[in-house]
């Protein structure tokens, strides 16, 4: 049995060296990912903001990041992606580390927001580079391994962050900046693109290798309607998923007080542990299932998981909730990411990635604002029911889009990817 369990990791053999470099870099980055998940705690616990105020503050930051994301996408398709990554990442790390010299307050939030804006501008270039470093027919495995690396780092990083939060917040900023710049250098120096001429004919995908740079991004998306619909769906999913870092954090503090931050750190580590154990298994078990059915299952699980924690349950119930939530997160990830990567031309990867980032940003932003006001006015239970209902609506839209996608991209359904 143990041999069979180890056998699921065989699916990651034979990938390019660049993919393994990204995998290692992700581990390094997330070992230092202390602050980003804790920002709600900083505003709530350190600055004593109400849920509604926290939602409005993050809304302002999110609005600024929307045009930044779009600009990052345009730059990614026009200039050297690695140069964009190193410039923006360096600026964001310098600003981020500067927060270590400040007490929690509005100046810290401003520097934090500006750092986040530059990190957001970098993301389309990184996402496009990641697609270029992998072959179309191995994307599930590639995104699965990348996701696995992120969470291997989080196993250590989240728990450490929980300990540092109360008395060593400044140190957390330093360590986060150091690990981020280290992983960026690894990616910029060692990651190489896979050229179409280096691939076998059966490994190529005509939907992403065609050169149509004369068309605008909106023209591309109009012709590929199922991708446009999924950008909208990713926004709704982000609205739901954002509650893991917003409603849940505030809920834990509401129930357990100052211990809520520590418990959240432990839950983050538990989340990462589940990802490490189940990502290879679910990737293998669901390898013959197409991308959109995976999205349906994933969204269903992580949205309905919030119903488990209604009525302020005992601590152990939150671990059950996170188990269900994380299974949904895994399945959604190994479906959603490969879906877009196979359906957009290489000439527009940066710009379409920026549209995805904008959709995700608006959804996450809306999730924080709406949740803040709903929680203040109606309480946590009503918010959790809203999350579940929204998840069911999302699934129904994806079901319809599945048939549209089959008509637009028939060759992706006629061959094994």
Coordinates of C-alpha atoms in Angstrom, one line a residue:
X1 CA 0.0 0.0 0.0
X2 CA 2.8 2.4 0.9
X3 CA 4.5 1.6 -2.4
X4 CA 1.3 2.4 -4.2
X5 CA 1.0 5.7 -2.3
X6 CA 4.5 6.7 -3.4
X7 CA 3.7 5.6 -6.9
X8 CA 1.4 8.7 -7.4
X9 CA 4.5 10.9 -7.4
X10 CA 5.8 9.0 -10.5
X11 CA 3.4 11.2 -12.6
X12 CA 5.8 14.2 -11.9
X13 CA 8.8 12.5 -13.6
X14 CA 10.0 13.6 -16.9
X15 CA 8.9 17.3 -16.7
X16 CA 11.4 20.0 -17.7
X17 CA 14.1 21.3 -15.4
X18 CA 12.4 24.7 -15.4
X19 CA 9.2 23.2 -13.8
X20 CA 11.3 21.7 -11.0
X21 CA 13.0 25.0 -10.4
X22 CA 9.6 26.7 -10.1
X23 CA 8.5 24.0 -7.7
X24 CA 11.5 24.6 -5.4
X25 CA 11.1 28.4 -5.7
X26 CA 7.5 28.1 -4.6
X27 CA 8.6 26.2 -1.5
X28 CA 11.0 28.9 -0.6
X29 CA 8.5 31.7 -1.2
X30 CA 5.8 30.2 0.8
X31 CA 8.1 29.3 3.7
X32 CA 8.2 33.0 4.3
X33 CA 4.6 33.8 3.4
X34 CA 3.7 35.1 6.9
X35 CA 2.1 38.5 6.4
X36 CA -0.2 38.3 3.4
X37 CA -2.7 35.8 5.0
X38 CA -2.4 37.8 8.3
X39 CA -3.4 41.2 7.0
X40 CA -7.0 40.9 8.3
X41 CA -5.6 40.0 11.8
X42 CA -3.3 43.1 11.7
X43 CA -6.2 45.4 10.9
X44 CA -8.5 43.7 13.3
X45 CA -6.3 42.9 16.3
X46 CA -3.5 45.4 16.0
X47 CA -5.5 48.4 14.6
X48 CA -8.9 47.5 16.1
X49 CA -10.9 48.0 12.9
X50 CA -14.4 46.6 12.4
X51 CA -15.2 44.0 9.7
X52 CA -16.9 46.7 7.6
X53 CA -13.9 49.1 7.9
X54 CA -11.5 46.3 7.0
X55 CA -13.6 45.5 4.0
X56 CA -13.6 49.1 2.8
X57 CA -9.8 49.5 3.3
X58 CA -9.1 46.3 1.2
X59 CA -11.6 47.6 -1.4
X60 CA -9.6 50.8 -1.9
X61 CA -6.4 48.7 -2.3
X62 CA -8.2 46.4 -4.7
X63 CA -9.5 49.2 -6.9
X64 CA -5.9 50.5 -7.3
X65 CA -4.7 47.1 -8.3
X66 CA -7.1 46.7 -11.1
X67 CA -5.4 49.1 -13.6
X68 CA -2.1 47.9 -12.3
X69 CA -2.9 44.3 -13.3
X70 CA -4.0 45.4 -16.8
X71 CA -0.8 47.3 -17.3
X72 CA 1.2 44.4 -16.1
X73 CA -0.5 42.2 -18.7
X74 CA 0.3 44.6 -21.6
X75 CA 3.9 44.9 -20.5
X76 CA 4.3 41.1 -20.2
X77 CA 3.3 40.6 -23.9
X78 CA 5.5 43.5 -25.1
X79 CA 8.7 43.2 -23.1
X80 CA 11.1 40.6 -21.6
X81 CA 9.0 38.8 -18.9
X82 CA 12.0 38.0 -16.7
X83 CA 13.1 41.7 -16.7
X84 CA 9.5 42.7 -15.7
X85 CA 9.5 40.2 -12.9
X86 CA 12.8 41.2 -11.4
X87 CA 12.1 45.0 -11.5
X88 CA 8.6 44.8 -10.0
X89 CA 9.5 42.2 -7.5
X90 CA 12.5 44.1 -6.2
X91 CA 10.4 47.3 -5.7
X92 CA 7.7 45.3 -3.9
X93 CA 10.2 43.6 -1.6
X94 CA 11.9 46.9 -0.7
X95 CA 8.6 48.5 0.2
X96 CA 7.4 45.4 2.0
X97 CA 10.5 45.1 4.2
X98 CA 10.1 48.9 5.0
X99 CA 7.0 47.9 6.9
X100 CA 9.2 46.1 9.4
X101 CA 10.4 49.5 10.7
X102 CA 6.8 50.8 11.4
X103 CA 4.2 50.2 14.0
X104 CA 0.9 48.8 12.8
X105 CA -1.0 51.8 11.4
X106 CA -2.1 53.5 8.2
X107 CA 1.4 54.3 7.0
X108 CA 2.2 50.6 7.2
X109 CA -1.0 49.8 5.2
X110 CA -0.1 52.3 2.5
X111 CA 3.4 50.8 2.0
X112 CA 1.9 47.4 2.1
X113 CA -0.7 48.3 -0.5
X114 CA 1.9 49.9 -2.8
X115 CA 4.1 46.8 -2.5
X116 CA 1.1 44.6 -3.3
X117 CA 0.4 46.7 -6.4
X118 CA 3.8 46.1 -7.8
X119 CA 3.6 42.4 -7.0
X120 CA 0.3 42.4 -8.8
X121 CA 1.8 44.0 -11.9
X122 CA 4.4 41.3 -11.9
X123 CA 1.9 38.4 -11.9
X124 CA 0.8 38.3 -15.6
X125 CA 4.5 38.1 -16.6
X126 CA 5.1 35.2 -14.2
X127 CA 1.9 33.4 -15.2
X128 CA 2.9 33.7 -18.9
X129 CA 6.4 32.5 -18.2
X130 CA 5.0 29.5 -16.3
X131 CA 2.9 28.6 -19.4
X132 CA 5.9 29.0 -21.7
X133 CA 8.0 26.6 -19.5
X134 CA 5.5 23.7 -19.9
X135 CA 4.1 21.6 -22.6
X136 CA 0.3 21.8 -23.3
X137 CA -0.3 18.1 -22.7
X138 CA 1.3 18.1 -19.2
X139 CA -0.4 21.2 -17.7
X140 CA -2.4 19.3 -15.0
X141 CA 0.8 17.7 -13.7
X142 CA 2.7 21.0 -13.9
X143 CA 0.1 23.1 -12.1
X144 CA -0.4 20.3 -9.6
X145 CA 3.3 20.2 -8.8
X146 CA 3.5 24.0 -8.6
X147 CA 0.5 24.0 -6.2
X148 CA 2.2 21.2 -4.2
X149 CA 5.3 23.3 -3.8
X150 CA 3.4 26.3 -2.6
X151 CA 1.8 24.3 0.2
X152 CA 5.0 22.5 1.2
X153 CA 6.3 25.9 2.0
X154 CA 3.1 26.9 3.8
X155 CA 3.3 23.9 6.1
X156 CA 6.2 25.6 7.8
X157 CA 5.4 29.3 7.0
X158 CA 1.9 29.5 8.3
X159 CA 2.6 28.1 11.8
X160 CA 5.7 30.2 12.1
X161 CA 3.6 33.2 11.1
X162 CA 1.1 32.4 13.9
X163 CA 3.9 32.5 16.4
X164 CA 5.5 35.7 15.1
X165 CA 2.2 37.6 14.8
X166 CA 1.8 38.6 18.4
X167 CA 5.3 39.8 19.4
X168 CA 7.6 39.6 16.3
X169 CA 5.7 41.0 13.5
X170 CA 8.7 43.0 12.2
X171 CA 10.7 39.9 11.8
X172 CA 7.9 38.4 9.8
X173 CA 8.2 41.2 7.2
X174 CA 12.0 40.7 6.9
X175 CA 11.7 36.9 6.4
X176 CA 8.9 37.3 3.9
X177 CA 10.9 39.7 1.8
X178 CA 14.0 37.6 1.9
X179 CA 12.3 34.4 0.7
X180 CA 10.4 36.3 -2.0
X181 CA 13.5 37.8 -3.6
X182 CA 15.4 34.5 -3.3
X183 CA 12.7 32.5 -5.2
X184 CA 12.4 35.3 -7.8
X185 CA 16.2 35.1 -8.6
X186 CA 15.9 31.3 -9.0
X187 CA 13.1 31.7 -11.5
X188 CA 14.7 34.5 -13.5
X189 CA 18.1 32.7 -13.7
X190 CA 17.1 29.1 -14.3
X191 CA 13.6 28.9 -15.9
X192 CA 13.7 28.5 -19.7
X193 CA 10.8 28.5 -22.2
X194 CA 9.8 25.4 -24.2
X195 CA 9.9 26.3 -27.9
X196 CA 7.3 24.8 -30.3
X197 CA 10.0 23.4 -32.5
X198 CA 11.3 21.4 -29.5
X199 CA 8.0 19.6 -29.1
X200 CA 6.7 16.5 -30.8
X201 CA 3.7 17.1 -33.1
X202 CA 1.3 15.3 -30.7
X203 CA 2.5 17.5 -27.9
X204 CA 1.5 20.8 -29.6
X205 CA -1.8 22.6 -29.2
X206 CA -3.0 24.7 -32.1
X207 CA -5.2 26.8 -29.9
X208 CA -2.3 28.4 -28.1
X209 CA 0.5 28.2 -30.7
X210 CA -1.3 30.2 -33.4
X211 CA 0.1 33.7 -34.0
X212 CA -2.7 36.2 -34.0
X213 CA -1.0 39.2 -32.4
X214 CA -2.9 41.6 -34.7
X215 CA -6.2 40.9 -32.7
X216 CA -7.0 42.7 -29.5
X217 CA -7.6 40.8 -26.3
X218 CA -11.3 41.5 -26.4
X219 CA -11.5 40.1 -29.9
X220 CA -9.7 37.0 -28.8
X221 CA -12.1 36.5 -25.8
X222 CA -15.2 37.2 -28.0
X223 CA -14.1 34.3 -30.3
X224 CA -13.3 32.1 -27.3
X225 CA -16.5 32.8 -25.3
X226 CA -16.0 29.9 -22.9
X227 CA -12.8 31.5 -21.7
X228 CA -14.6 34.8 -21.2
X229 CA -17.3 33.1 -19.2
X230 CA -14.7 31.4 -17.0
X231 CA -13.0 34.7 -16.3
X232 CA -16.3 35.8 -14.8
X233 CA -16.6 32.5 -13.0
X234 CA -13.1 32.9 -11.5
X235 CA -14.3 36.2 -10.1
X236 CA -17.3 34.6 -8.4
X237 CA -15.0 31.8 -7.2
X238 CA -12.6 34.4 -5.8
X239 CA -15.6 36.1 -3.9
X240 CA -16.2 32.7 -2.2
X241 CA -12.6 31.7 -1.8
X242 CA -11.7 35.1 -0.3
X243 CA -13.8 34.2 2.8
X244 CA -11.1 31.8 3.8
X245 CA -8.8 34.7 4.4
X246 CA -11.5 37.2 5.5
X247 CA -14.7 35.9 7.1
X248 CA -12.9 32.9 8.6
X249 CA -10.2 35.0 10.2
X250 CA -12.7 37.4 11.8
X251 CA -14.9 34.5 12.8
X252 CA -12.1 32.8 14.7
X253 CA -11.1 36.0 16.5
X254 CA -14.8 36.6 17.3
X255 CA -15.1 33.1 18.9
X256 CA -11.6 32.6 20.4
X257 CA -10.2 36.1 20.8
X258 CA -6.4 36.5 20.5
X259 CA -6.1 32.8 20.1
X260 CA -7.9 33.1 16.8
X261 CA -4.7 34.2 15.0
X262 CA -2.8 31.2 16.3
X263 CA -5.6 28.8 15.4
X264 CA -5.8 30.3 11.9
X265 CA -2.1 29.6 11.5
X266 CA -2.5 26.0 12.5
X267 CA -5.5 25.7 10.1
X268 CA -3.4 27.1 7.3
X269 CA -0.7 24.5 8.0
X270 CA -3.4 21.8 8.1
X271 CA -4.7 23.1 4.8
X272 CA -1.2 22.8 3.4
X273 CA -0.7 19.3 4.8
X274 CA -3.9 18.1 3.1
X275 CA -2.7 19.6 -0.1
X276 CA 0.6 17.8 0.1
X277 CA -1.1 14.4 0.8
X278 CA -4.1 14.7 -1.6
X279 CA -2.9 16.8 -4.5
X280 CA -0.9 13.9 -6.2
X281 CA -3.7 11.5 -5.4
X282 CA -6.5 13.6 -6.8
X283 CA -4.4 14.6 -9.8
X284 CA -3.9 10.9 -10.6
X285 CA -7.5 9.8 -9.8
X286 CA -9.0 12.6 -11.9
X287 CA -6.6 12.7 -14.8
X288 CA -9.2 11.6 -17.3
X289 CA -11.8 14.1 -16.1
X290 CA -11.9 17.3 -18.2
X291 CA -11.1 20.7 -16.7
X292 CA -14.6 22.2 -16.2
X293 CA -16.1 19.2 -14.3
X294 CA -13.2 19.5 -11.9
X295 CA -14.0 23.2 -11.5
X296 CA -17.7 22.2 -10.7
X297 CA -16.6 19.7 -8.0
X298 CA -14.0 22.1 -6.6
X299 CA -16.3 25.1 -6.3
X300 CA -19.0 23.0 -4.8
X301 CA -16.8 21.6 -2.0
X302 CA -15.1 24.8 -0.9
X303 CA -18.3 26.8 -1.0
X304 CA -20.4 24.3 0.9
X305 CA -17.7 23.8 3.5
X306 CA -18.7 27.0 5.2
X307 CA -22.0 25.5 6.3
X308 CA -20.0 23.1 8.5
X309 CA -18.9 26.0 10.9
X310 CA -22.3 27.6 11.4
X311 CA -23.3 28.4 15.0
X312 CA -19.8 28.8 16.5
X313 CA -18.7 25.1 16.8
X314 CA -15.9 23.6 18.8
X315 CA -12.3 23.9 17.5
X316 CA -12.1 20.4 16.0
X317 CA -15.1 21.2 13.7
X318 CA -12.9 23.9 11.9
X319 CA -10.5 21.1 11.0
X320 CA -13.3 19.2 9.4
X321 CA -14.4 22.3 7.5
X322 CA -10.8 22.9 6.3
X323 CA -10.5 19.3 5.1
X324 CA -13.6 19.6 2.9
X325 CA -12.6 23.1 1.8
X326 CA -9.1 22.0 0.8
X327 CA -10.3 19.0 -1.2
X328 CA -12.4 21.5 -3.2
X329 CA -9.4 23.9 -3.5
X330 CA -7.2 21.2 -4.9
X331 CA -9.7 19.9 -7.5
X332 CA -10.6 23.5 -8.6
X333 CA -6.9 24.3 -9.0
X334 CA -6.0 21.3 -11.2
X335 CA -9.0 22.1 -13.4
X336 CA -9.1 25.9 -13.7
X337 CA -5.4 26.7 -14.4
X338 CA -4.9 24.2 -17.3
X339 CA -8.3 25.3 -18.8
X340 CA -7.2 28.8 -19.6
X341 CA -3.6 28.0 -20.5
X342 CA -4.7 25.7 -23.3
X343 CA -7.2 28.1 -24.9
X344 CA -5.3 31.3 -25.3
X345 CA -2.7 32.1 -27.9
X346 CA 0.9 32.6 -26.8
X347 CA 0.8 36.2 -28.2
X348 CA -1.9 37.2 -25.6
X349 CA -0.9 35.2 -22.5
X350 CA 0.1 38.2 -20.4
X351 CA -3.0 40.2 -21.3
X352 CA -5.4 37.3 -20.7
X353 CA -3.7 36.6 -17.4
X354 CA -4.2 40.2 -16.5
X355 CA -7.9 39.9 -17.3
X356 CA -8.0 36.8 -15.1
X357 CA -6.2 38.7 -12.3
X358 CA -8.7 41.6 -12.7
X359 CA -11.7 39.2 -12.5
X360 CA -10.1 37.5 -9.5
X361 CA -9.3 40.8 -7.9
X362 CA -12.8 42.2 -8.3
X363 CA -14.3 39.0 -7.0
X364 CA -12.0 39.0 -3.9
X365 CA -12.5 42.7 -3.4
X366 CA -16.3 42.3 -3.6
X367 CA -16.1 39.3 -1.2
X368 CA -14.4 41.4 1.5
X369 CA -16.7 44.4 1.1
X370 CA -19.9 42.4 1.0
X371 CA -18.8 40.1 3.8
X372 CA -17.8 43.0 6.0
X373 CA -21.3 44.6 5.8
X374 CA -23.2 41.3 5.9
X375 CA -21.3 40.2 9.0
X376 CA -21.9 43.6 10.7
X377 CA -25.6 43.7 9.9
X378 CA -26.7 40.0 9.8
X379 CA -23.9 38.0 11.4
X380 CA -21.6 35.2 10.3
X381 CA -24.3 32.5 9.8
X382 CA -26.1 34.4 7.1
X383 CA -22.8 35.1 5.4
X384 CA -21.9 31.4 5.3
X385 CA -25.3 30.6 3.8
X386 CA -24.8 33.3 1.1
X387 CA -21.4 31.7 0.3
X388 CA -23.0 28.2 -0.2
X389 CA -25.9 29.6 -2.4
X390 CA -23.4 31.5 -4.6
X391 CA -21.4 28.4 -5.0
X392 CA -24.4 26.4 -6.3
X393 CA -25.2 29.2 -8.8
X394 CA -21.6 29.2 -10.0
X395 CA -21.8 25.4 -10.6
X396 CA -24.9 25.8 -12.8
X397 CA -23.2 28.4 -15.0
X398 CA -20.1 26.2 -15.4
X399 CA -22.3 23.3 -16.5
X400 CA -23.8 25.3 -19.3
X401 CA -20.3 26.6 -20.3
X402 CA -19.0 23.1 -20.5
X403 CA -21.1 22.4 -23.6
X404 CA -20.2 25.8 -25.2
X405 CA -16.5 24.9 -24.7
X406 CA -16.9 21.6 -26.4
X407 CA -18.2 23.3 -29.5
X408 CA -15.4 25.9 -29.5
X409 CA -12.4 23.6 -28.8
X410 CA -13.4 20.2 -30.1
X411 CA -9.8 19.0 -30.5
X412 CA -9.2 19.4 -26.7
X413 CA -12.0 16.9 -26.2
X414 CA -10.9 14.5 -28.9
X415 CA -7.4 13.8 -27.5
X416 CA -5.8 13.1 -24.2
X417 CA -4.0 16.2 -22.7

